[in-house]
Amino acid sequence: MTQPPPPPNQPPQQPGFGPPQEPSQPQQPAPSAPATPAQQPPAGPDLSKAPQPGYGYPQAPGTPPPAAPPTPPQGPGYGYPQQPPAGYGYPAQQPGPYGQPGPYGQPQQPGPYGQQPPYGYAQPTVPMQAQAGQQGGGRKINAQVAIIVSAVVAIALIVGAGVWYSSSSGKDDDKQTTAEGGDTKGGKGDGKEGGGSGDGGATTGEAKEKAPASTGSKVLFQVPSPKVPKGTTSIPISGSWLTDSVYAKSGLSEITGYDRQTGTKKWTLDLPGPVCTATPHLTEDNKTAIVHKPAMPTAQDPKSCTEVAVIDLEAGTKVWSKTAKSGTMPISFNNVTLSGGTVAAGSTSGGAAWDVATGDERWAPKTSDSCYDAGYGGGPKLVAVRKCGSYDQRQLHIQTVDPKSGDVLAEYKMDEGIEYAAVVSTDPLVVAADVGDSAGDGSGISDFFSIDSKTGKLRARLSAPGDEFAARCDGIYKVENCSGVTVGNDRLYIATEEHDSGGESYSQTNEVVAFDLVTGKQTGQRADAGENYEIYPLRMDGPNVIAYKRPPYDKGGQIVSIDGESFKETLLMENPSTEAVRDVESRMSPEYSEIQYGQGGLYMSSVYASDFTTREKEYSVIAFGAE
């Protein structure tokens, strides 16, 4: 897609560089955004065309991470034309053959014929999305640009000029702000088991996030990025949670609880190894579940993700830690979730479920030569994605499971040939899949399936072409890891791809639109991001949608509440537009970072720590609140 020239009075374009990655996955040229009639407001994507049937061609495993800038950009945001993507907080590459992780916890994509490259061998990469995880928007690059960027990246890797992250120096600059703030009077609404962020459904009750007297925010605190051990390229630090008093975040081999307002450390829980994956769900008494490695990885021994643990986020303690075996070998888990007092973890080699309070094993999924539970979605209900059949004749069974006994309560069998599926919501039950590998953009989504969790019958199928919608799911391993989409009011709310705003300007924008889960059709509701903003739904707040707006290069981001019926937007927070603050916020891409909002506080964090930097100051967390 040809990029337009930059608008007047905007900074010049800059080249970008990327992290090492396998070149075996072909890059998909991005289709053009839907045309918009002149002098008309941009319309939502046209989904009147019939959905495509599934067939046996499997989805390409993995989504490449965004590239990193060669020089420290000065904080441009969304709307800055053709900016290089930020590297810090980039997404994990997919595990290699048979689900085995790469060295130091960095999963690698399989090379030709499933072979892995030698350890530490750097190869050039081109991002699927030219602007995923960057200061600018999400416009995709075409094949010609990909070839050029790939050559530049290869040269950059040779000379060692990769720069992942940058920020202005000086403590005073870190919190510099001209934004005016005010008090907020929000309530709970983040990540509770059965409600809030992470479950996608559960919209009973009233909205708890209210607009403050003044919507301007200030930086509450920032957390420096952990330094990875010498010789290590990157280590996952995924996992962040929000309670009434604590913001908790994973580090290299620890979890730290911070005071929500001051950033003061309230507790630190040491772990023997890095956190591999974590559930966003919390129990009512603020416990959550993680999977971690039994020790720090080394080049000779990368370690597997065998330890499942429950963490008390108020006390900062480990409640229990368990492992499970498949035959005589410990299971390396790809995902973990919470539902109904049960912790359930799954992988390609087996699964297990434990009582949250005691750690007693409740059940294990039935395995056979042809079926296994790939993973689970949690929250108000427990849903298993069970894979059956051979690789070339796969069939996915979407099962609603009794969390205490493991009994299957209802089951929907997807068309053969659909290789992967992600659980967007368990109540109402919504599953995303890339049918026939037709999304073509690495998003993992071409269709959503609305399923009756009591009968197992399909309610509706929602066609969501990858070139028209910006939601993403990792249905390969982390089956409830989706962004840019949420579910409530028996509707699915999804971000569209960015497109021209219309008229003679070169500005970009996008929308959040709604689908009816009964009919599978768009409702006609639309919330506009605004010129040079890009909007992403984060979670439900009662009947309303909480969304983050990635800003233009010269403004701060925004949090808005979208009324579930009228789609009226209410501004809840606007971040400082100072350069030092923008520089950090712009690195926290909604697609590849963790964003938590609740009780008037916004917490943004990266999911990887990396040594790809020449800068002294890097941050894994930035928190905003009322002045």
PDB file of C-alpha atoms in Angstrom, residues 188-429:
ATOM      1  CA  LYS A 188     -13.872  -2.151  40.986  1.00  0.00           C
ATOM      2  CA  GLY A 189     -14.065  -3.604  37.544  1.00  0.00           C
ATOM      3  CA  ASP A 190     -10.745  -5.131  36.624  1.00  0.00           C
ATOM      4  CA  GLY A 191     -10.174  -8.767  36.044  1.00  0.00           C
ATOM      5  CA  LYS A 192     -12.388 -10.364  38.688  1.00  0.00           C
ATOM      6  CA  GLU A 193     -13.252 -13.973  37.982  1.00  0.00           C
ATOM      7  CA  GLY A 194     -16.680 -13.765  36.420  1.00  0.00           C
ATOM      8  CA  GLY A 195     -16.505 -10.065  35.581  1.00  0.00           C
ATOM      9  CA  GLY A 196     -14.314  -7.237  34.395  1.00  0.00           C
ATOM     10  CA  SER A 197     -11.286  -7.398  32.130  1.00  0.00           C
ATOM     11  CA  GLY A 198     -10.310 -10.773  30.895  1.00  0.00           C
ATOM     12  CA  ASP A 199     -13.710 -12.433  30.686  1.00  0.00           C
ATOM     13  CA  GLY A 200     -15.175 -10.334  27.896  1.00  0.00           C
ATOM     14  CA  GLY A 201     -18.766 -10.933  28.962  1.00  0.00           C
ATOM     15  CA  ALA A 202     -20.483 -10.527  32.330  1.00  0.00           C
ATOM     16  CA  THR A 203     -22.084  -7.128  31.834  1.00  0.00           C
ATOM     17  CA  THR A 204     -24.552  -7.227  34.691  1.00  0.00           C
ATOM     18  CA  GLY A 205     -24.758  -4.212  36.968  1.00  0.00           C
ATOM     19  CA  GLU A 206     -23.972  -0.576  36.392  1.00  0.00           C
ATOM     20  CA  ALA A 207     -20.860   0.980  34.911  1.00  0.00           C
ATOM     21  CA  LYS A 208     -18.328   1.797  37.628  1.00  0.00           C
ATOM     22  CA  GLU A 209     -15.894   4.023  35.742  1.00  0.00           C
ATOM     23  CA  LYS A 210     -17.110   7.635  35.972  1.00  0.00           C
ATOM     24  CA  ALA A 211     -15.784  10.786  34.339  1.00  0.00           C
ATOM     25  CA  PRO A 212     -13.782  12.953  36.780  1.00  0.00           C
ATOM     26  CA  ALA A 213     -14.188  16.684  37.222  1.00  0.00           C
ATOM     27  CA  SER A 214     -11.005  17.134  35.202  1.00  0.00           C
ATOM     28  CA  THR A 215      -9.849  14.497  32.746  1.00  0.00           C
ATOM     29  CA  GLY A 216      -6.187  15.501  32.543  1.00  0.00           C
ATOM     30  CA  SER A 217      -3.745  12.996  33.997  1.00  0.00           C
ATOM     31  CA  LYS A 218      -0.193  12.930  35.286  1.00  0.00           C
ATOM     32  CA  VAL A 219       2.449  10.209  35.445  1.00  0.00           C
ATOM     33  CA  LEU A 220       2.054   8.434  38.778  1.00  0.00           C
ATOM     34  CA  PHE A 221       5.179   6.317  38.441  1.00  0.00           C
ATOM     35  CA  GLN A 222       7.378   4.404  36.025  1.00  0.00           C
ATOM     36  CA  VAL A 223       9.151   1.077  36.539  1.00  0.00           C
ATOM     37  CA  PRO A 224      12.603   0.653  34.969  1.00  0.00           C
ATOM     38  CA  SER A 225      12.928  -2.311  32.661  1.00  0.00           C
ATOM     39  CA  PRO A 226      14.813  -5.247  34.190  1.00  0.00           C
ATOM     40  CA  LYS A 227      18.269  -5.968  32.801  1.00  0.00           C
ATOM     41  CA  VAL A 228      18.481  -9.350  31.130  1.00  0.00           C
ATOM     42  CA  PRO A 229      21.452 -11.600  31.965  1.00  0.00           C
ATOM     43  CA  LYS A 230      24.542 -11.293  29.813  1.00  0.00           C
ATOM     44  CA  GLY A 231      24.252 -13.312  26.627  1.00  0.00           C
ATOM     45  CA  THR A 232      20.443 -13.372  26.809  1.00  0.00           C
ATOM     46  CA  THR A 233      18.474 -11.767  24.006  1.00  0.00           C
ATOM     47  CA  SER A 234      15.073 -11.525  25.667  1.00  0.00           C
ATOM     48  CA  ILE A 235      12.990 -12.905  28.531  1.00  0.00           C
ATOM     49  CA  PRO A 236       9.183 -12.792  28.860  1.00  0.00           C
ATOM     50  CA  ILE A 237       7.777 -10.575  31.601  1.00  0.00           C
ATOM     51  CA  SER A 238       4.108 -11.052  30.761  1.00  0.00           C
ATOM     52  CA  GLY A 239       1.540 -10.744  33.519  1.00  0.00           C
ATOM     53  CA  SER A 240       0.019  -7.664  35.156  1.00  0.00           C
ATOM     54  CA  TRP A 241      -2.929  -7.338  37.515  1.00  0.00           C
ATOM     55  CA  LEU A 242      -4.937  -4.601  39.193  1.00  0.00           C
ATOM     56  CA  THR A 243      -6.657  -4.777  42.590  1.00  0.00           C
ATOM     57  CA  ASP A 244      -8.162  -2.009  44.722  1.00  0.00           C
ATOM     58  CA  SER A 245      -4.784  -1.219  46.252  1.00  0.00           C
ATOM     59  CA  VAL A 246      -2.090  -2.989  44.228  1.00  0.00           C
ATOM     60  CA  TYR A 247      -0.742  -2.963  40.695  1.00  0.00           C
ATOM     61  CA  ALA A 248       1.294  -6.161  40.251  1.00  0.00           C
ATOM     62  CA  LYS A 249       3.745  -6.827  37.428  1.00  0.00           C
ATOM     63  CA  SER A 250       6.030  -9.709  36.462  1.00  0.00           C
ATOM     64  CA  GLY A 251       9.789  -9.186  36.294  1.00  0.00           C
ATOM     65  CA  LEU A 252      12.622 -11.467  35.166  1.00  0.00           C
ATOM     66  CA  SER A 253      12.097 -14.016  37.941  1.00  0.00           C
ATOM     67  CA  GLU A 254       9.774 -12.212  40.320  1.00  0.00           C
ATOM     68  CA  ILE A 255       6.414 -10.504  40.681  1.00  0.00           C
ATOM     69  CA  THR A 256       6.260  -7.113  42.381  1.00  0.00           C
ATOM     70  CA  GLY A 257       3.241  -5.405  43.904  1.00  0.00           C
ATOM     71  CA  TYR A 258       3.230  -1.601  43.695  1.00  0.00           C
ATOM     72  CA  ASP A 259       1.066   0.951  45.452  1.00  0.00           C
ATOM     73  CA  ARG A 260      -1.390   2.065  42.788  1.00  0.00           C
ATOM     74  CA  GLN A 261      -0.887   5.760  43.450  1.00  0.00           C
ATOM     75  CA  THR A 262       2.775   6.143  44.398  1.00  0.00           C
ATOM     76  CA  GLY A 263       4.498   3.176  42.802  1.00  0.00           C
ATOM     77  CA  THR A 264       6.052   2.264  46.140  1.00  0.00           C
ATOM     78  CA  LYS A 265       6.895  -1.446  46.335  1.00  0.00           C
ATOM     79  CA  LYS A 266       4.482  -3.142  48.709  1.00  0.00           C
ATOM     80  CA  TRP A 267       5.946  -6.612  48.209  1.00  0.00           C
ATOM     81  CA  THR A 268       8.200  -8.673  45.948  1.00  0.00           C
ATOM     82  CA  LEU A 269       7.686 -12.387  45.343  1.00  0.00           C
ATOM     83  CA  ASP A 270      10.831 -14.156  44.135  1.00  0.00           C
ATOM     84  CA  LEU A 271      10.415 -16.986  41.641  1.00  0.00           C
ATOM     85  CA  PRO A 272      13.006 -19.580  40.579  1.00  0.00           C
ATOM     86  CA  GLY A 273      12.525 -18.724  36.904  1.00  0.00           C
ATOM     87  CA  PRO A 274      10.681 -16.405  34.496  1.00  0.00           C
ATOM     88  CA  VAL A 275       6.895 -16.258  34.167  1.00  0.00           C
ATOM     89  CA  CYS A 276       5.954 -18.013  30.932  1.00  0.00           C
ATOM     90  CA  THR A 277       2.285 -17.108  30.852  1.00  0.00           C
ATOM     91  CA  ALA A 278      -0.408 -15.820  33.200  1.00  0.00           C
ATOM     92  CA  THR A 279      -4.163 -15.503  33.349  1.00  0.00           C
ATOM     93  CA  PRO A 280      -5.724 -12.015  33.512  1.00  0.00           C
ATOM     94  CA  HIS A 281      -8.490 -13.343  35.767  1.00  0.00           C
ATOM     95  CA  LEU A 282      -8.621 -12.840  39.540  1.00  0.00           C
ATOM     96  CA  THR A 283     -10.642 -14.582  42.212  1.00  0.00           C
ATOM     97  CA  GLU A 284     -12.850 -12.492  44.474  1.00  0.00           C
ATOM     98  CA  ASP A 285     -10.079 -12.465  47.087  1.00  0.00           C
ATOM     99  CA  ASN A 286      -7.476 -11.332  44.519  1.00  0.00           C
ATOM    100  CA  LYS A 287      -5.655 -14.546  43.722  1.00  0.00           C
ATOM    101  CA  THR A 288      -4.415 -15.341  40.235  1.00  0.00           C
ATOM    102  CA  ALA A 289      -2.523 -18.116  38.413  1.00  0.00           C
ATOM    103  CA  ILE A 290       0.756 -18.194  36.499  1.00  0.00           C
ATOM    104  CA  VAL A 291       3.031 -20.679  34.740  1.00  0.00           C
ATOM    105  CA  HIS A 292       6.753 -20.251  35.342  1.00  0.00           C
ATOM    106  CA  LYS A 293      10.033 -22.047  34.720  1.00  0.00           C
ATOM    107  CA  PRO A 294      11.684 -24.060  37.519  1.00  0.00           C
ATOM    108  CA  ALA A 295      14.968 -22.147  37.151  1.00  0.00           C
ATOM    109  CA  MET A 296      16.599 -19.412  35.112  1.00  0.00           C
ATOM    110  CA  PRO A 297      17.254 -20.578  31.544  1.00  0.00           C
ATOM    111  CA  THR A 298      20.714 -20.886  30.028  1.00  0.00           C
ATOM    112  CA  ALA A 299      21.964 -21.375  26.496  1.00  0.00           C
ATOM    113  CA  GLN A 300      22.595 -25.038  27.283  1.00  0.00           C
ATOM    114  CA  ASP A 301      19.321 -25.552  29.169  1.00  0.00           C
ATOM    115  CA  PRO A 302      16.445 -23.215  28.183  1.00  0.00           C
ATOM    116  CA  LYS A 303      14.106 -24.887  30.708  1.00  0.00           C
ATOM    117  CA  SER A 304      10.449 -25.745  30.165  1.00  0.00           C
ATOM    118  CA  CYS A 305       7.339 -24.063  31.557  1.00  0.00           C
ATOM    119  CA  THR A 306       6.405 -26.804  34.002  1.00  0.00           C
ATOM    120  CA  GLU A 307       5.401 -24.944  37.194  1.00  0.00           C
ATOM    121  CA  VAL A 308       1.805 -23.812  37.787  1.00  0.00           C
ATOM    122  CA  ALA A 309       1.344 -21.504  40.779  1.00  0.00           C
ATOM    123  CA  VAL A 310      -1.403 -19.505  42.479  1.00  0.00           C
ATOM    124  CA  ILE A 311      -0.369 -16.043  43.701  1.00  0.00           C
ATOM    125  CA  ASP A 312      -2.052 -13.935  46.396  1.00  0.00           C
ATOM    126  CA  LEU A 313      -1.802 -10.403  45.005  1.00  0.00           C
ATOM    127  CA  GLU A 314      -2.733  -8.705  48.278  1.00  0.00           C
ATOM    128  CA  ALA A 315      -0.240 -10.545  50.480  1.00  0.00           C
ATOM    129  CA  GLY A 316       2.424 -11.009  47.793  1.00  0.00           C
ATOM    130  CA  THR A 317       2.783 -14.718  48.526  1.00  0.00           C
ATOM    131  CA  LYS A 318       2.720 -17.960  46.584  1.00  0.00           C
ATOM    132  CA  VAL A 319      -0.271 -20.014  47.749  1.00  0.00           C
ATOM    133  CA  TRP A 320       0.918 -23.213  46.084  1.00  0.00           C
ATOM    134  CA  SER A 321       2.941 -24.534  43.138  1.00  0.00           C
ATOM    135  CA  LYS A 322       2.230 -27.740  41.197  1.00  0.00           C
ATOM    136  CA  THR A 323       3.454 -29.771  38.234  1.00  0.00           C
ATOM    137  CA  ALA A 324       1.806 -32.498  36.178  1.00  0.00           C
ATOM    138  CA  LYS A 325       3.148 -35.339  34.051  1.00  0.00           C
ATOM    139  CA  SER A 326       2.310 -36.919  30.739  1.00  0.00           C
ATOM    140  CA  GLY A 327       3.612 -40.425  31.215  1.00  0.00           C
ATOM    141  CA  THR A 328       6.943 -39.919  32.952  1.00  0.00           C
ATOM    142  CA  MET A 329       7.683 -36.455  31.517  1.00  0.00           C
ATOM    143  CA  PRO A 330       6.651 -33.174  33.174  1.00  0.00           C
ATOM    144  CA  ILE A 331       4.152 -31.235  31.061  1.00  0.00           C
ATOM    145  CA  SER A 332       5.326 -27.914  29.669  1.00  0.00           C
ATOM    146  CA  PHE A 333       2.235 -25.704  29.784  1.00  0.00           C
ATOM    147  CA  ASN A 334       1.340 -23.099  27.156  1.00  0.00           C
ATOM    148  CA  ASN A 335      -1.611 -21.458  28.928  1.00  0.00           C
ATOM    149  CA  VAL A 336      -3.403 -21.163  32.257  1.00  0.00           C
ATOM    150  CA  THR A 337      -6.752 -19.765  33.389  1.00  0.00           C
ATOM    151  CA  LEU A 338      -9.197 -19.501  36.320  1.00  0.00           C
ATOM    152  CA  SER A 339     -12.882 -20.364  36.582  1.00  0.00           C
ATOM    153  CA  GLY A 340     -15.245 -21.615  39.284  1.00  0.00           C
ATOM    154  CA  GLY A 341     -12.530 -22.059  41.896  1.00  0.00           C
ATOM    155  CA  THR A 342     -10.422 -24.110  39.471  1.00  0.00           C
ATOM    156  CA  VAL A 343      -7.026 -23.455  37.874  1.00  0.00           C
ATOM    157  CA  ALA A 344      -6.807 -25.141  34.455  1.00  0.00           C
ATOM    158  CA  ALA A 345      -3.624 -25.351  32.374  1.00  0.00           C
ATOM    159  CA  GLY A 346      -3.224 -26.834  28.912  1.00  0.00           C
ATOM    160  CA  SER A 347      -0.660 -27.624  26.223  1.00  0.00           C
ATOM    161  CA  THR A 348       0.005 -29.858  23.242  1.00  0.00           C
ATOM    162  CA  SER A 349       1.320 -32.552  25.591  1.00  0.00           C
ATOM    163  CA  GLY A 350      -1.454 -32.606  28.186  1.00  0.00           C
ATOM    164  CA  GLY A 351      -3.337 -30.590  30.784  1.00  0.00           C
ATOM    165  CA  ALA A 352      -4.422 -30.534  34.412  1.00  0.00           C
ATOM    166  CA  ALA A 353      -6.783 -28.746  36.810  1.00  0.00           C
ATOM    167  CA  TRP A 354      -6.377 -27.898  40.493  1.00  0.00           C
ATOM    168  CA  ASP A 355      -8.406 -26.380  43.310  1.00  0.00           C
ATOM    169  CA  VAL A 356      -7.503 -22.681  43.631  1.00  0.00           C
ATOM    170  CA  ALA A 357      -7.539 -22.704  47.433  1.00  0.00           C
ATOM    171  CA  THR A 358      -5.767 -25.981  48.211  1.00  0.00           C
ATOM    172  CA  GLY A 359      -3.845 -26.971  45.088  1.00  0.00           C
ATOM    173  CA  ASP A 360      -5.478 -30.404  45.142  1.00  0.00           C
ATOM    174  CA  GLU A 361      -5.781 -31.910  41.672  1.00  0.00           C
ATOM    175  CA  ARG A 362      -9.402 -31.878  40.510  1.00  0.00           C
ATOM    176  CA  TRP A 363      -9.163 -33.579  37.145  1.00  0.00           C
ATOM    177  CA  ALA A 364      -7.060 -34.062  34.042  1.00  0.00           C
ATOM    178  CA  PRO A 365      -8.402 -34.011  30.473  1.00  0.00           C
ATOM    179  CA  LYS A 366      -8.891 -37.338  28.798  1.00  0.00           C
ATOM    180  CA  THR A 367      -6.160 -37.927  26.246  1.00  0.00           C
ATOM    181  CA  SER A 368      -5.909 -40.307  23.316  1.00  0.00           C
ATOM    182  CA  ASP A 369      -3.819 -40.732  20.227  1.00  0.00           C
ATOM    183  CA  SER A 370      -6.063 -38.309  18.359  1.00  0.00           C
ATOM    184  CA  CYS A 371      -7.389 -35.771  20.933  1.00  0.00           C
ATOM    185  CA  TYR A 372      -5.987 -33.387  23.526  1.00  0.00           C
ATOM    186  CA  ASP A 373      -7.024 -30.138  25.262  1.00  0.00           C
ATOM    187  CA  ALA A 374      -4.944 -27.382  23.632  1.00  0.00           C
ATOM    188  CA  GLY A 375      -6.029 -24.800  26.188  1.00  0.00           C
ATOM    189  CA  TYR A 376      -8.761 -23.170  28.232  1.00  0.00           C
ATOM    190  CA  GLY A 377     -10.685 -19.927  28.470  1.00  0.00           C
ATOM    191  CA  GLY A 378     -11.855 -18.875  31.928  1.00  0.00           C
ATOM    192  CA  GLY A 379     -13.823 -16.243  33.785  1.00  0.00           C
ATOM    193  CA  PRO A 380     -17.544 -16.844  34.389  1.00  0.00           C
ATOM    194  CA  LYS A 381     -17.335 -20.278  32.697  1.00  0.00           C
ATOM    195  CA  LEU A 382     -14.612 -22.744  31.747  1.00  0.00           C
ATOM    196  CA  VAL A 383     -14.233 -23.525  28.046  1.00  0.00           C
ATOM    197  CA  ALA A 384     -11.807 -26.031  26.529  1.00  0.00           C
ATOM    198  CA  VAL A 385     -10.425 -25.948  23.000  1.00  0.00           C
ATOM    199  CA  ARG A 386      -9.931 -29.635  22.265  1.00  0.00           C
ATOM    200  CA  LYS A 387      -8.042 -30.752  19.164  1.00  0.00           C
ATOM    201  CA  CYS A 388      -8.913 -34.043  17.508  1.00  0.00           C
ATOM    202  CA  GLY A 389      -7.729 -35.802  14.380  1.00  0.00           C
ATOM    203  CA  SER A 390      -4.508 -35.796  12.420  1.00  0.00           C
ATOM    204  CA  TYR A 391      -2.658 -32.672  11.362  1.00  0.00           C
ATOM    205  CA  ASP A 392      -4.095 -32.754   7.852  1.00  0.00           C
ATOM    206  CA  GLN A 393      -7.631 -33.544   9.076  1.00  0.00           C
ATOM    207  CA  ARG A 394      -7.939 -31.535  12.291  1.00  0.00           C
ATOM    208  CA  GLN A 395     -11.230 -30.830  14.028  1.00  0.00           C
ATOM    209  CA  LEU A 396     -11.646 -28.504  17.001  1.00  0.00           C
ATOM    210  CA  HIS A 397     -14.206 -29.226  19.717  1.00  0.00           C
ATOM    211  CA  ILE A 398     -15.279 -26.164  21.709  1.00  0.00           C
ATOM    212  CA  GLN A 399     -16.397 -27.574  25.057  1.00  0.00           C
ATOM    213  CA  THR A 400     -18.065 -25.930  28.039  1.00  0.00           C
ATOM    214  CA  VAL A 401     -16.602 -27.818  31.004  1.00  0.00           C
ATOM    215  CA  ASP A 402     -17.672 -28.242  34.614  1.00  0.00           C
ATOM    216  CA  PRO A 403     -14.718 -26.630  36.423  1.00  0.00           C
ATOM    217  CA  LYS A 404     -14.983 -28.939  39.451  1.00  0.00           C
ATOM    218  CA  SER A 405     -15.334 -32.302  37.712  1.00  0.00           C
ATOM    219  CA  GLY A 406     -14.026 -31.687  34.195  1.00  0.00           C
ATOM    220  CA  ASP A 407     -17.245 -33.120  32.719  1.00  0.00           C
ATOM    221  CA  VAL A 408     -18.209 -31.759  29.303  1.00  0.00           C
ATOM    222  CA  LEU A 409     -21.508 -29.870  29.616  1.00  0.00           C
ATOM    223  CA  ALA A 410     -21.882 -28.835  25.962  1.00  0.00           C
ATOM    224  CA  GLU A 411     -19.817 -29.154  22.802  1.00  0.00           C
ATOM    225  CA  TYR A 412     -19.616 -27.478  19.410  1.00  0.00           C
ATOM    226  CA  LYS A 413     -17.580 -29.124  16.658  1.00  0.00           C
ATOM    227  CA  MET A 414     -16.007 -26.686  14.237  1.00  0.00           C
ATOM    228  CA  ASP A 415     -15.533 -27.466  10.549  1.00  0.00           C
ATOM    229  CA  GLU A 416     -12.635 -29.762   9.775  1.00  0.00           C
ATOM    230  CA  GLY A 417      -9.498 -27.949   8.684  1.00  0.00           C
ATOM    231  CA  ILE A 418      -9.765 -25.070  11.172  1.00  0.00           C
ATOM    232  CA  GLU A 419      -6.428 -25.522  12.890  1.00  0.00           C
ATOM    233  CA  TYR A 420      -6.559 -22.983  15.736  1.00  0.00           C
ATOM    234  CA  ALA A 421      -9.193 -21.149  17.770  1.00  0.00           C
ATOM    235  CA  ALA A 422      -9.102 -18.562  20.561  1.00  0.00           C
ATOM    236  CA  VAL A 423     -11.692 -18.005  23.287  1.00  0.00           C
ATOM    237  CA  VAL A 424     -12.743 -14.348  23.242  1.00  0.00           C
ATOM    238  CA  SER A 425     -15.442 -14.740  25.892  1.00  0.00           C
ATOM    239  CA  THR A 426     -16.876 -17.654  27.854  1.00  0.00           C
ATOM    240  CA  ASP A 427     -20.217 -16.020  28.772  1.00  0.00           C
ATOM    241  CA  PRO A 428     -21.592 -15.396  26.222  1.00  0.00           C
ATOM    242  CA  LEU A 429     -19.361 -17.913  24.458  1.00  0.00           C
TER     243      LEU A 429
END
